[in-house]
Short mmCIF file of C-alpha atoms and ligand atoms in Angstrom, two decimals:
data_model
loop_
_atom_site.label_atom_id
_atom_site.label_comp_id
_atom_site.label_asym_id
_atom_site.label_seq_id
_atom_site.Cartn_x
_atom_site.Cartn_y
_atom_site.Cartn_z
CA UNK A 15 -11.29 -29.65 -1.68
CA UNK A 16 -14.77 -27.39 -1.71
CA UNK A 17 -15.01 -24.27 -3.00
CA UNK A 18 -14.07 -21.26 -1.22
CA UNK A 19 -18.93 -20.29 -1.56
CA UNK A 20 -19.02 -24.54 0.34
CA UNK A 21 -16.37 -23.17 2.87
CA UNK A 22 -18.90 -20.39 3.74
CA UNK A 23 -21.53 -22.64 4.43
CA UNK A 24 -20.47 -25.05 6.24
CA UNK A 25 -18.69 -22.83 8.67
CA UNK A 26 -22.60 -21.79 9.03
CA UNK A 27 -23.80 -25.00 9.39
CA UNK A 28 -21.68 -26.00 12.09
CA UNK A 29 -22.66 -22.58 13.67
CA UNK A 30 -25.79 -22.68 13.75
CA UNK A 31 -27.87 -23.78 16.72
CA UNK A 32 -30.64 -26.47 16.23
CA UNK A 33 -32.98 -24.77 16.03
CA UNK A 34 -31.41 -22.41 13.09
CA UNK A 35 -30.13 -25.82 12.08
CA UNK A 36 -32.85 -25.63 8.74
CA UNK A 37 -33.28 -21.75 7.68
CA UNK A 38 -29.42 -21.98 7.25
CA UNK A 39 -29.50 -25.43 4.99
CA UNK A 40 -32.71 -24.09 3.01
CA UNK A 41 -30.58 -21.20 2.41
CA UNK A 42 -28.34 -22.85 0.74
CA UNK A 43 -30.48 -24.35 -0.72
CA UNK A 44 -32.24 -21.40 -2.06
CA UNK A 45 -28.58 -19.59 -3.06
CA UNK A 46 -27.29 -22.75 -5.30
CA UNK A 47 -30.44 -23.63 -6.14
CA UNK A 48 -30.64 -27.13 -5.32
CA UNK A 49 -33.18 -29.58 -6.38
CA UNK A 50 -34.77 -31.12 -3.05
CA UNK A 51 -36.99 -33.17 -5.40
CA UNK A 52 -33.44 -35.25 -6.84
CA UNK A 53 -31.92 -38.31 -3.82
CA UNK A 54 -28.62 -37.18 -2.31
CA UNK A 55 -25.61 -39.45 -1.04
CA UNK A 56 -22.67 -39.41 1.22
CA UNK A 57 -19.23 -40.86 1.34
CA UNK A 58 -17.73 -42.45 4.84
CA UNK A 59 -14.43 -42.77 5.43
CA UNK A 60 -12.65 -43.39 9.06
CA UNK A 61 -8.54 -43.71 9.71
CA UNK A 62 -7.64 -45.02 12.60
CA UNK A 63 -8.11 -42.35 15.10
CA UNK A 64 -10.22 -42.10 18.06
CA UNK A 65 -12.55 -39.88 16.53
CA UNK A 66 -13.70 -41.27 13.66
CA UNK A 67 -15.90 -44.17 15.41
CA UNK A 68 -17.72 -42.02 16.53
CA UNK A 69 -18.37 -39.56 13.87
CA UNK A 70 -18.67 -42.00 11.38
CA UNK A 71 -21.18 -43.55 13.62
CA UNK A 72 -22.71 -40.13 12.81
CA UNK A 73 -22.83 -40.71 8.95
CA UNK A 74 -23.35 -44.33 8.66
CA UNK A 75 -27.34 -43.45 6.63
CA UNK A 76 -24.42 -42.96 3.89
CA UNK A 77 -22.54 -45.08 1.62
CA UNK A 78 -19.63 -46.73 4.76
CA UNK A 79 -16.56 -47.76 2.75
CA UNK A 80 -15.00 -48.94 6.79
CA UNK A 81 -11.39 -48.19 6.78
CA UNK A 82 -9.69 -45.84 3.78
CA UNK A 83 -7.37 -43.67 3.71
CA UNK A 84 -8.13 -40.48 2.62
CA UNK A 85 -7.49 -40.23 -1.22
CA UNK A 86 -9.44 -43.66 -1.60
CA UNK A 87 -12.26 -42.29 -0.10
CA UNK A 88 -11.91 -39.86 -2.63
CA UNK A 89 -11.24 -42.13 -5.36
CA UNK A 90 -14.68 -43.65 -4.93
CA UNK A 91 -16.02 -40.64 -4.78
CA UNK A 92 -15.03 -39.35 -7.92
CA UNK A 93 -15.66 -43.86 -9.48
CA UNK A 94 -18.75 -43.04 -8.79
CA UNK A 95 -19.27 -39.52 -10.35
CA UNK A 96 -18.24 -40.76 -13.65
CA UNK A 97 -20.48 -43.82 -13.12
CA UNK A 98 -17.10 -46.15 -13.06
CA UNK A 99 -15.21 -44.05 -16.04
CA UNK A 100 -12.39 -43.31 -13.36
CA UNK A 101 -12.38 -47.18 -11.86
CA UNK A 102 -14.32 -49.33 -9.82
CA UNK A 103 -15.76 -47.68 -6.62
CA UNK A 104 -14.02 -50.29 -4.54
CA UNK A 105 -11.03 -50.89 -2.67
CA UNK A 106 -9.70 -53.89 -4.55
CA UNK A 107 -11.04 -51.61 -7.54
CA UNK A 108 -8.65 -49.32 -6.21
CA UNK A 109 -5.47 -51.69 -6.15
CA UNK A 110 -6.10 -53.02 -8.85
CA UNK A 111 -5.92 -49.81 -11.05
CA UNK A 112 -3.20 -48.12 -9.38
CA UNK A 113 -0.86 -51.75 -9.01
CA UNK A 114 -1.76 -53.17 -12.09
CA UNK A 115 -0.09 -50.02 -14.15
CA UNK A 116 3.03 -49.98 -11.45
CA UNK A 117 3.30 -53.73 -13.12
CA UNK A 118 3.04 -52.37 -16.48
CA UNK A 119 5.16 -49.47 -15.72
CA UNK A 120 8.41 -51.20 -14.27
CA UNK A 121 8.38 -54.14 -16.60
CA UNK A 122 9.36 -51.41 -19.55
CA UNK A 123 12.89 -51.85 -16.36
CA UNK A 124 14.03 -55.87 -17.27
CA UNK A 125 17.21 -55.40 -15.28
CA UNK A 126 16.27 -54.44 -12.47
CA UNK A 127 18.01 -55.17 -9.20
CA UNK A 128 15.81 -57.30 -5.97
CA UNK A 129 17.96 -54.21 -4.63
CA UNK A 130 16.42 -51.36 -6.70
CA UNK A 131 12.63 -52.74 -5.68
CA UNK A 132 13.59 -52.31 -1.83
CA UNK A 133 11.59 -49.93 0.42
CA UNK A 134 10.91 -48.40 3.29
CA UNK A 135 7.51 -47.18 4.65
CA UNK A 136 7.70 -45.45 7.37
CA UNK A 137 2.85 -46.02 8.45
CA UNK A 138 3.20 -42.97 10.73
CA UNK A 139 1.19 -45.99 13.16
CA UNK A 140 -1.52 -45.31 10.25
CA UNK A 141 -4.70 -45.86 7.58
CA UNK A 142 -1.34 -45.96 5.37
CA UNK A 143 -0.52 -48.54 6.81
CA UNK A 144 -2.90 -51.00 7.52
CA UNK A 145 -3.43 -50.03 3.57
CA UNK A 146 -0.34 -50.53 2.42
CA UNK A 147 -0.47 -54.09 3.69
CA UNK A 148 -3.91 -54.89 2.42
CA UNK A 149 -1.87 -53.88 -1.09
CA UNK A 150 0.62 -55.73 -1.49
CA UNK A 151 0.11 -58.32 -3.43
CA UNK A 152 -1.65 -56.99 -5.93
CA UNK A 153 2.66 -55.28 -6.47
CA UNK A 154 3.98 -58.97 -7.29
CA UNK A 155 7.44 -58.44 -5.18
CA UNK A 156 7.82 -55.40 -7.73
CA UNK A 157 7.93 -53.42 -4.79
CA UNK A 158 9.32 -55.49 -1.75
CA UNK A 159 8.26 -53.42 1.17
CA UNK A 160 10.20 -53.01 4.42
CA UNK A 161 6.46 -51.72 6.19
CA UNK A 162 7.27 -49.68 9.96
CA UNK A 163 4.81 -48.08 12.21
CA UNK A 164 2.34 -50.48 11.52
CA UNK A 165 -0.03 -49.57 13.31
CA UNK A 166 0.24 -50.32 16.78
CA UNK A 167 1.58 -47.49 18.46
CA UNK A 168 0.97 -44.24 18.46
CA UNK A 169 -0.48 -42.07 15.73
CA UNK A 170 2.07 -39.26 14.40
CA UNK A 171 4.41 -40.18 17.34
CA UNK A 172 7.91 -39.94 16.35
CA UNK A 173 7.14 -41.30 13.18
CA UNK A 174 4.81 -39.53 10.28
CA UNK A 175 5.79 -37.11 6.68
CA UNK A 176 5.21 -34.11 9.34
CA UNK A 177 7.68 -35.78 12.16
CA UNK A 178 10.72 -35.96 10.27
CA UNK A 179 9.52 -32.72 7.16
CA UNK A 180 9.75 -30.66 10.78
CA UNK A 181 12.86 -31.86 12.48
CA UNK A 182 14.49 -33.12 9.20
CA UNK A 183 15.83 -36.28 10.64
CA UNK A 184 14.43 -40.43 10.65
CA UNK A 185 11.84 -41.28 12.17
CA UNK A 186 11.40 -43.36 15.68
CA UNK A 187 10.92 -47.14 15.73
CA UNK A 188 12.48 -47.32 11.89
CA UNK A 189 15.44 -48.92 11.09
CA UNK A 190 16.95 -46.68 8.31
CA UNK A 191 19.95 -48.64 6.35
CA UNK A 192 22.91 -46.21 5.42
CA UNK A 193 21.80 -45.20 1.42
CA UNK A 194 19.01 -47.17 1.06
CA UNK A 195 15.63 -44.81 0.20
CA UNK A 196 12.67 -44.96 2.57
CA UNK A 197 8.91 -43.06 2.47
CA UNK A 198 7.01 -41.79 5.21
CA UNK A 199 2.81 -41.38 5.14
CA UNK A 200 0.96 -38.91 7.67
CA UNK A 201 -1.07 -40.31 9.87
CA UNK A 202 -5.00 -40.31 6.94
CA UNK A 203 -1.97 -41.40 3.80
CA UNK A 204 -2.71 -38.41 1.86
CA UNK A 205 0.87 -36.62 2.19
CA UNK A 206 4.44 -38.77 1.67
CA UNK A 207 8.28 -37.37 1.81
CA UNK A 208 11.38 -39.64 0.94
CA UNK A 209 14.67 -39.87 3.12
CA UNK A 210 18.46 -41.55 3.40
CA UNK A 211 20.69 -41.16 5.08
CA UNK A 212 24.21 -41.37 3.77
CA UNK A 213 27.47 -42.63 4.63
CA UNK A 214 28.26 -39.89 7.34
CA UNK A 215 25.37 -40.84 8.80
CA UNK A 216 23.39 -36.86 7.90
CA UNK A 217 20.14 -37.81 7.30
CA UNK A 218 18.57 -36.11 3.89
CA UNK A 219 15.46 -34.95 2.69
CA UNK A 220 13.35 -34.97 -0.45
CA UNK A 221 9.96 -33.36 0.52
CA UNK A 222 7.35 -32.22 -1.90
CA UNK A 223 9.47 -29.96 -3.85
CA UNK A 224 12.14 -32.82 -4.34
CA UNK A 225 9.54 -35.27 -5.48
CA UNK A 226 7.56 -31.96 -7.63
CA UNK A 227 11.09 -31.85 -9.91
CA UNK A 228 11.18 -35.24 -10.63
CA UNK A 229 8.12 -35.86 -11.13
CA UNK A 230 7.68 -33.25 -13.19
CA UNK A 231 11.33 -33.37 -14.98
CA UNK A 232 10.12 -37.46 -15.63
CA UNK A 233 7.64 -35.99 -18.10
CA UNK A 234 9.04 -33.23 -19.57
CA UNK A 235 11.10 -35.86 -20.57
CA UNK A 236 8.72 -38.06 -22.24
CA UNK A 237 7.48 -35.12 -23.44
CA UNK A 238 10.49 -34.11 -25.36
CA UNK A 239 11.62 -37.27 -26.43
CA UNK A 240 13.22 -37.56 -30.19
CA UNK A 241 9.71 -38.81 -31.82
CA UNK A 242 8.20 -37.96 -29.00
CA UNK A 243 4.66 -36.77 -27.90
CA UNK A 244 6.44 -32.84 -29.73
CA UNK A 245 5.35 -29.29 -28.42
CA UNK A 246 1.52 -30.31 -28.20
CA UNK A 247 1.00 -31.34 -25.07
CA UNK A 248 3.84 -29.86 -23.19
CA UNK A 249 2.48 -27.59 -21.57
CA UNK A 250 3.06 -28.41 -18.00
CA UNK A 251 2.86 -26.01 -14.59
CA UNK A 252 4.33 -26.70 -12.02
CA UNK A 253 1.97 -25.60 -9.06
CA UNK A 254 4.08 -24.95 -6.01
CA UNK A 255 3.41 -22.57 -2.54
CA UNK A 256 5.28 -19.14 -0.89
CA UNK A 257 7.00 -22.33 1.34
CA UNK A 258 8.14 -24.07 -1.34
CA UNK A 259 12.40 -24.20 -1.58
CA UNK A 260 13.90 -21.78 -3.98
CA UNK A 261 15.98 -23.93 -5.26
CA UNK A 262 13.63 -26.11 -6.44
CA UNK A 263 11.60 -22.78 -8.41
CA UNK A 264 14.71 -21.49 -10.04
CA UNK A 265 15.69 -25.36 -11.24
CA UNK A 266 12.15 -25.62 -12.18
CA UNK A 267 11.83 -22.16 -14.16
CA UNK A 268 15.08 -21.65 -15.23
CA UNK A 269 16.71 -24.91 -15.85
CA UNK A 270 13.78 -27.46 -16.65
CA UNK A 271 11.66 -24.98 -18.28
CA UNK A 272 8.32 -25.77 -16.69
CA UNK A 273 5.79 -23.03 -16.10
CA UNK A 274 5.57 -22.40 -12.42
CA UNK A 275 2.75 -21.35 -10.29
CA UNK A 276 2.82 -19.91 -6.38
CA UNK A 277 -0.46 -20.37 -4.38
CA UNK A 278 -2.05 -19.64 -1.46
CA UNK A 279 -1.22 -22.33 1.28
CA UNK A 280 -4.19 -25.52 1.09
CA UNK A 281 -3.62 -27.97 -0.71
CA UNK A 282 -7.22 -26.68 -2.23
CA UNK A 283 -5.25 -24.12 -3.26
CA UNK A 284 -2.95 -26.44 -5.53
CA UNK A 285 -5.64 -28.20 -7.55
CA UNK A 286 -7.29 -25.56 -8.60
CA UNK A 287 -4.87 -23.73 -10.06
CA UNK A 288 -3.16 -26.65 -11.67
CA UNK A 289 -6.45 -27.24 -13.38
CA UNK A 290 -6.00 -24.44 -15.20
CA UNK A 291 -2.68 -26.58 -17.44
CA UNK A 292 -2.84 -29.82 -19.64
CA UNK A 293 -0.54 -32.09 -17.04
CA UNK A 294 -0.12 -30.40 -13.99
CA UNK A 295 2.12 -31.37 -11.07
CA UNK A 296 1.46 -30.05 -7.97
CA UNK A 297 2.85 -30.17 -4.43
CA UNK A 298 3.54 -28.33 -0.78
CA UNK A 299 6.34 -29.06 0.66
CA UNK A 300 5.35 -30.59 3.17
CA UNK A 301 4.25 -33.75 0.71
CA UNK A 302 0.90 -33.16 -0.51
CA UNK A 303 0.50 -33.24 -3.94
CA UNK A 304 -0.45 -35.24 -6.97
CA UNK A 305 0.10 -35.38 -11.21
CA UNK A 306 -3.71 -33.59 -13.41
CA UNK A 307 -4.59 -34.38 -16.62
CA UNK A 308 -6.51 -31.92 -18.48
CA UNK A 309 -9.24 -34.41 -19.97
CA UNK A 310 -7.60 -33.32 -24.29
CA UNK A 311 -4.09 -34.25 -23.14
CA UNK A 312 -5.80 -37.75 -21.77
CA UNK A 313 -8.14 -37.94 -25.02
CA UNK A 314 -4.06 -36.71 -27.29
CA UNK A 315 -2.51 -39.92 -25.36
CA UNK A 316 -5.22 -42.28 -25.63
CA UNK A 317 -5.38 -41.79 -29.46
CA UNK A 318 -1.37 -41.44 -30.05
CA UNK A 319 -0.69 -45.00 -27.74
CA UNK A 320 -3.75 -46.45 -30.15
CA UNK A 321 -3.05 -44.50 -34.40
CA UNK A 322 -1.99 -47.86 -36.69
CA UNK A 323 0.24 -44.33 -37.66
CA UNK A 324 2.15 -43.67 -34.88
CA UNK A 325 6.05 -44.74 -35.54
CA UNK A 326 7.01 -46.66 -31.98
CA UNK A 327 9.25 -44.16 -29.98
CA UNK A 328 6.04 -42.02 -29.86
CA UNK A 329 3.42 -45.49 -28.66
CA UNK A 330 6.12 -46.14 -25.89
CA UNK A 331 5.82 -42.76 -24.60
CA UNK A 332 2.34 -42.27 -24.99
CA UNK A 333 1.31 -45.82 -22.73
CA UNK A 334 4.16 -45.35 -20.05
CA UNK A 335 2.08 -42.30 -19.40
CA UNK A 336 -0.76 -43.94 -20.13
CA UNK A 337 -0.07 -46.25 -17.00
CA UNK A 338 1.22 -42.82 -15.32
CA UNK A 339 -1.86 -41.62 -15.49
CA UNK A 340 -3.60 -44.02 -14.54
CA UNK A 341 -1.19 -45.34 -11.72
CA UNK A 342 -1.61 -41.60 -10.29
CA UNK A 343 -4.96 -41.21 -7.94
CA UNK A 344 -6.07 -37.60 -9.53
CA UNK A 345 -8.05 -36.09 -7.41
CA UNK A 346 -6.46 -35.63 -4.44
CA UNK A 347 -2.09 -35.51 -3.09
CA UNK A 348 -2.03 -39.85 -2.04
CA UNK A 349 0.83 -41.34 -0.33
CA UNK A 350 0.82 -44.66 -1.98
CA UNK A 351 0.21 -43.20 -5.20
CA UNK A 352 2.68 -40.80 -5.11
CA UNK A 353 5.08 -43.77 -3.91
CA UNK A 354 4.25 -46.30 -6.93
CA UNK A 355 5.01 -43.34 -9.18
CA UNK A 356 8.18 -42.06 -7.56
CA UNK A 357 9.14 -45.90 -7.72
CA UNK A 358 8.56 -46.23 -10.96
CA UNK A 359 9.83 -43.43 -12.24
CA UNK A 360 13.86 -44.57 -10.99
CA UNK A 361 13.49 -47.60 -11.70
CA UNK A 362 12.40 -45.89 -15.67
CA UNK A 363 15.14 -43.31 -15.07
CA UNK A 364 17.42 -46.46 -13.63
CA UNK A 365 18.22 -43.39 -11.02
CA UNK A 366 19.36 -43.67 -6.93
CA UNK A 367 18.03 -41.46 -3.99
CA UNK A 368 21.54 -39.65 -4.39
CA UNK A 369 21.02 -39.14 -7.47
CA UNK A 370 17.20 -37.64 -7.35
CA UNK A 371 18.37 -36.23 -4.19
CA UNK A 372 21.48 -34.62 -6.28
CA UNK A 373 19.15 -32.80 -8.97
CA UNK A 374 19.43 -29.92 -7.48
CA UNK A 375 19.80 -28.24 -3.58
CA UNK A 376 18.07 -26.94 -1.03
CA UNK A 377 18.98 -23.31 -0.32
CA UNK A 378 18.75 -23.77 4.71
CA UNK A 379 15.78 -22.59 5.24
CA UNK A 380 13.69 -22.46 8.62
CA UNK A 381 10.08 -22.51 10.04
CA UNK A 382 8.75 -21.03 13.21
CA UNK A 383 5.26 -20.07 14.74
CA UNK A 384 4.94 -17.49 16.71
CA UNK A 385 0.88 -17.27 19.42
CA UNK A 386 -0.19 -13.44 19.54
CA UNK A 387 -3.28 -12.56 20.44
CA UNK A 388 -5.17 -11.95 16.99
CA UNK A 389 -3.26 -13.68 13.85
CA UNK A 390 -5.76 -12.15 11.91
CA UNK A 391 -3.66 -8.32 12.06
CA UNK A 392 -1.34 -10.05 8.89
CA UNK A 393 -2.54 -9.74 5.74
CA UNK A 394 -1.73 -11.30 2.77
CA UNK A 395 -1.45 -11.38 -1.13
CA UNK A 396 0.97 -12.11 -4.04
CA UNK A 397 0.12 -15.55 -2.93
CA UNK A 398 0.77 -15.10 0.91
CA UNK A 399 3.91 -13.84 -0.05
CA UNK A 400 4.60 -10.45 1.54
CA UNK A 401 2.36 -9.10 3.88
CA UNK A 402 -0.08 -5.63 2.98
CA UNK A 403 -0.91 -4.97 6.92
CA UNK A 404 -0.07 -4.08 9.58
CA UNK A 405 2.13 -1.45 8.39
CA UNK A 406 5.45 -1.48 8.26
CA UNK A 407 5.78 -5.50 8.07
CA UNK A 408 6.76 -6.04 5.07
CA UNK A 409 9.24 -3.13 5.02
CA UNK A 410 10.92 -4.52 8.27
CA UNK A 411 11.69 -7.98 6.32
CA UNK A 412 12.91 -6.61 3.15
CA UNK A 413 14.61 -4.34 4.71
CA UNK A 414 16.35 -7.52 6.29
CA UNK A 415 16.62 -9.89 3.67
CA UNK A 416 17.98 -7.48 1.05
CA UNK A 417 20.62 -8.29 3.19
CA UNK A 418 21.36 -12.12 2.21
CA UNK A 419 22.34 -14.26 -0.56
CA UNK A 420 18.37 -16.04 -2.29
CA UNK A 421 16.93 -14.56 0.56
CA UNK A 422 13.85 -14.46 1.05
CA UNK A 423 10.95 -14.47 4.18
CA UNK A 424 7.10 -14.22 4.99
CA UNK A 425 4.52 -14.28 7.61
CA UNK A 426 1.70 -15.91 7.35
CA UNK A 427 -1.13 -16.12 9.30
CA UNK A 428 -2.10 -20.14 9.39
CA UNK A 429 -5.06 -21.33 8.31
CA UNK A 430 -5.32 -23.97 10.51
CA UNK A 431 -3.84 -23.56 13.99
CA UNK A 432 -3.88 -20.47 15.84
CA UNK A 433 -0.58 -18.86 15.09
CA UNK A 434 1.44 -17.02 12.56
CA UNK A 435 3.83 -18.63 10.56
CA UNK A 436 7.34 -17.37 9.65
CA UNK A 437 9.58 -18.99 6.73
CA UNK A 438 12.93 -17.55 6.37
CA UNK A 439 15.30 -19.00 3.36
CA UNK A 440 19.21 -18.08 2.84
CA UNK A 441 22.54 -19.39 1.20
CA UNK A 442 23.55 -20.20 4.31
CA UNK A 443 21.69 -21.36 7.16
CA UNK A 444 22.97 -19.25 10.02
CA UNK A 445 21.67 -16.20 8.05
CA UNK A 446 18.38 -18.51 8.09
CA UNK A 447 19.08 -18.44 11.88
CA UNK A 448 19.48 -14.46 11.56
CA UNK A 449 16.54 -13.68 9.51
CA UNK A 450 13.24 -14.23 10.95
CA UNK A 451 15.08 -13.70 14.41
CA UNK A 452 15.20 -10.62 12.93
CA UNK A 453 11.78 -10.34 11.61
CA UNK A 454 9.61 -10.38 14.30
CA UNK A 455 10.26 -10.00 17.16
CA UNK A 456 9.75 -6.43 16.23
CA UNK A 457 7.62 -6.31 13.49
CA UNK A 458 5.34 -8.84 15.51
CA UNK A 459 6.04 -10.53 19.07
CA UNK A 460 6.73 -6.32 20.52
CA UNK A 461 4.17 -5.25 18.67
CA UNK A 462 0.75 -8.28 18.77
CA UNK A 463 1.08 -10.10 21.32
C1 GN1 B 511 3.31 -24.69 6.59
C2 GN1 B 511 3.02 -25.78 6.62
O1 GN1 B 511 3.25 -27.24 6.91
N1 GN1 B 511 0.72 -25.66 6.47
C3 GN1 B 511 0.42 -26.84 6.74
C4 GN1 B 511 -0.82 -26.04 7.35
O2 GN1 B 511 -1.62 -25.26 6.64
P1 GN1 B 511 -1.30 -23.91 7.40
O3 GN1 B 511 -3.15 -22.44 7.39
O4 GN1 B 511 0.10 -23.35 7.09
O5 GN1 B 511 -1.69 -24.28 9.28
O6 GN1 B 511 -2.61 -27.04 7.25
C5 GN1 B 511 -3.03 -27.31 5.97
C6 GN1 B 511 -3.90 -28.55 6.25
O7 GN1 B 511 -2.93 -29.92 6.40
C7 GN1 B 511 -1.96 -28.03 4.86
O8 GN1 B 511 -2.04 -27.97 4.43
C8 GN1 B 511 -0.39 -26.78 4.87
O9 GN1 B 511 0.97 -26.96 4.20
#
């Protein structure tokens, strides 16, 4: 979540030899004009990974929250930095704020049956499972969770959001009942994907793109209600990356008519782009994302909710939006908060997971990674959708893609692994299967392996 300049500082500090550490640190203080006489505070949390204990021990002079999800830690920092305005900087404060908002939202859906309140959750054997168990009592059975992969098995092993998204199949260790809503967290609970299997046992994935569509559609409908919040708050944007399925982008732009922005991969790029709008929903296809409301939008909503002259429909919409704001962790993508938001929206819209899935149909797509000797030879532009080097690569991709309908492909160096990632989509799965192989072997593999 840090800016590029601070990423550079972190890299310098991590690479500094012991004897240089102080001078590097002093250089950063000078560059950033930081007053050394002011006290500093470090926020520390840990998850269930085996490295966590050692790492957190190393920084115990800071504030230690013990076991928390990554987004809970972000939440706590924000509460502290806003002097409690965002919420109480404790885990109980987090549960209280989110769950109360969820319960207020579901009060508007009196006919919800126990079946509709039921959700199967795969905790990926990580911290999210522990925290969900802890939170359950605050939900007062308005959400009835069957939790699997609670932490006894190996973290993310054949389960979790990444496994489900990449393998396009249900996680092991989860009893998936045909037609029922299920979701998977990832190991530190900052990503979520939904899915179900149909009566023919076919698997249907609802990834970050489907989640962004559901949330932005709901918000737009709320703003457009007759007598709703009106045009002035309609500045809704959806921020995606190049990995967003082309169908989702087409649906959002052509049917929903919301602003769509594409940024580089990595949640900090999406988060920062999203901050430019009144209301924005950002999600990576892999399920990492949240909703941001600008201060001006929040203030406008508060005024409408409190103004005695606001008519009933507008007031109801404004109050609903206040609860939506409170159920959302605006600091970073948060599986627990996203789950509550999605469940509340499905309940309010009276929508089944199948109806949600039917909003648009994904274009078939493929992703693969290629090991090359130096992935930095590939340089990209246009939010990583076009390669500017090496020469010839983009031309070869363009030539392959031109042969198919709704086809798109790109190649980019990973920011987290020593690989090149290749993505392709086209109107049939057979064709996408051809695309990466047509593009990659001549352009990347032969030249640079
Ligand atoms: C295609 C893909 O899933 N890329 C992931 C992955 O980034 P790469 O730069 O592609 O390695 O790790 C990032 C950090 O977890 C995550 O934000 C991103 O979505």
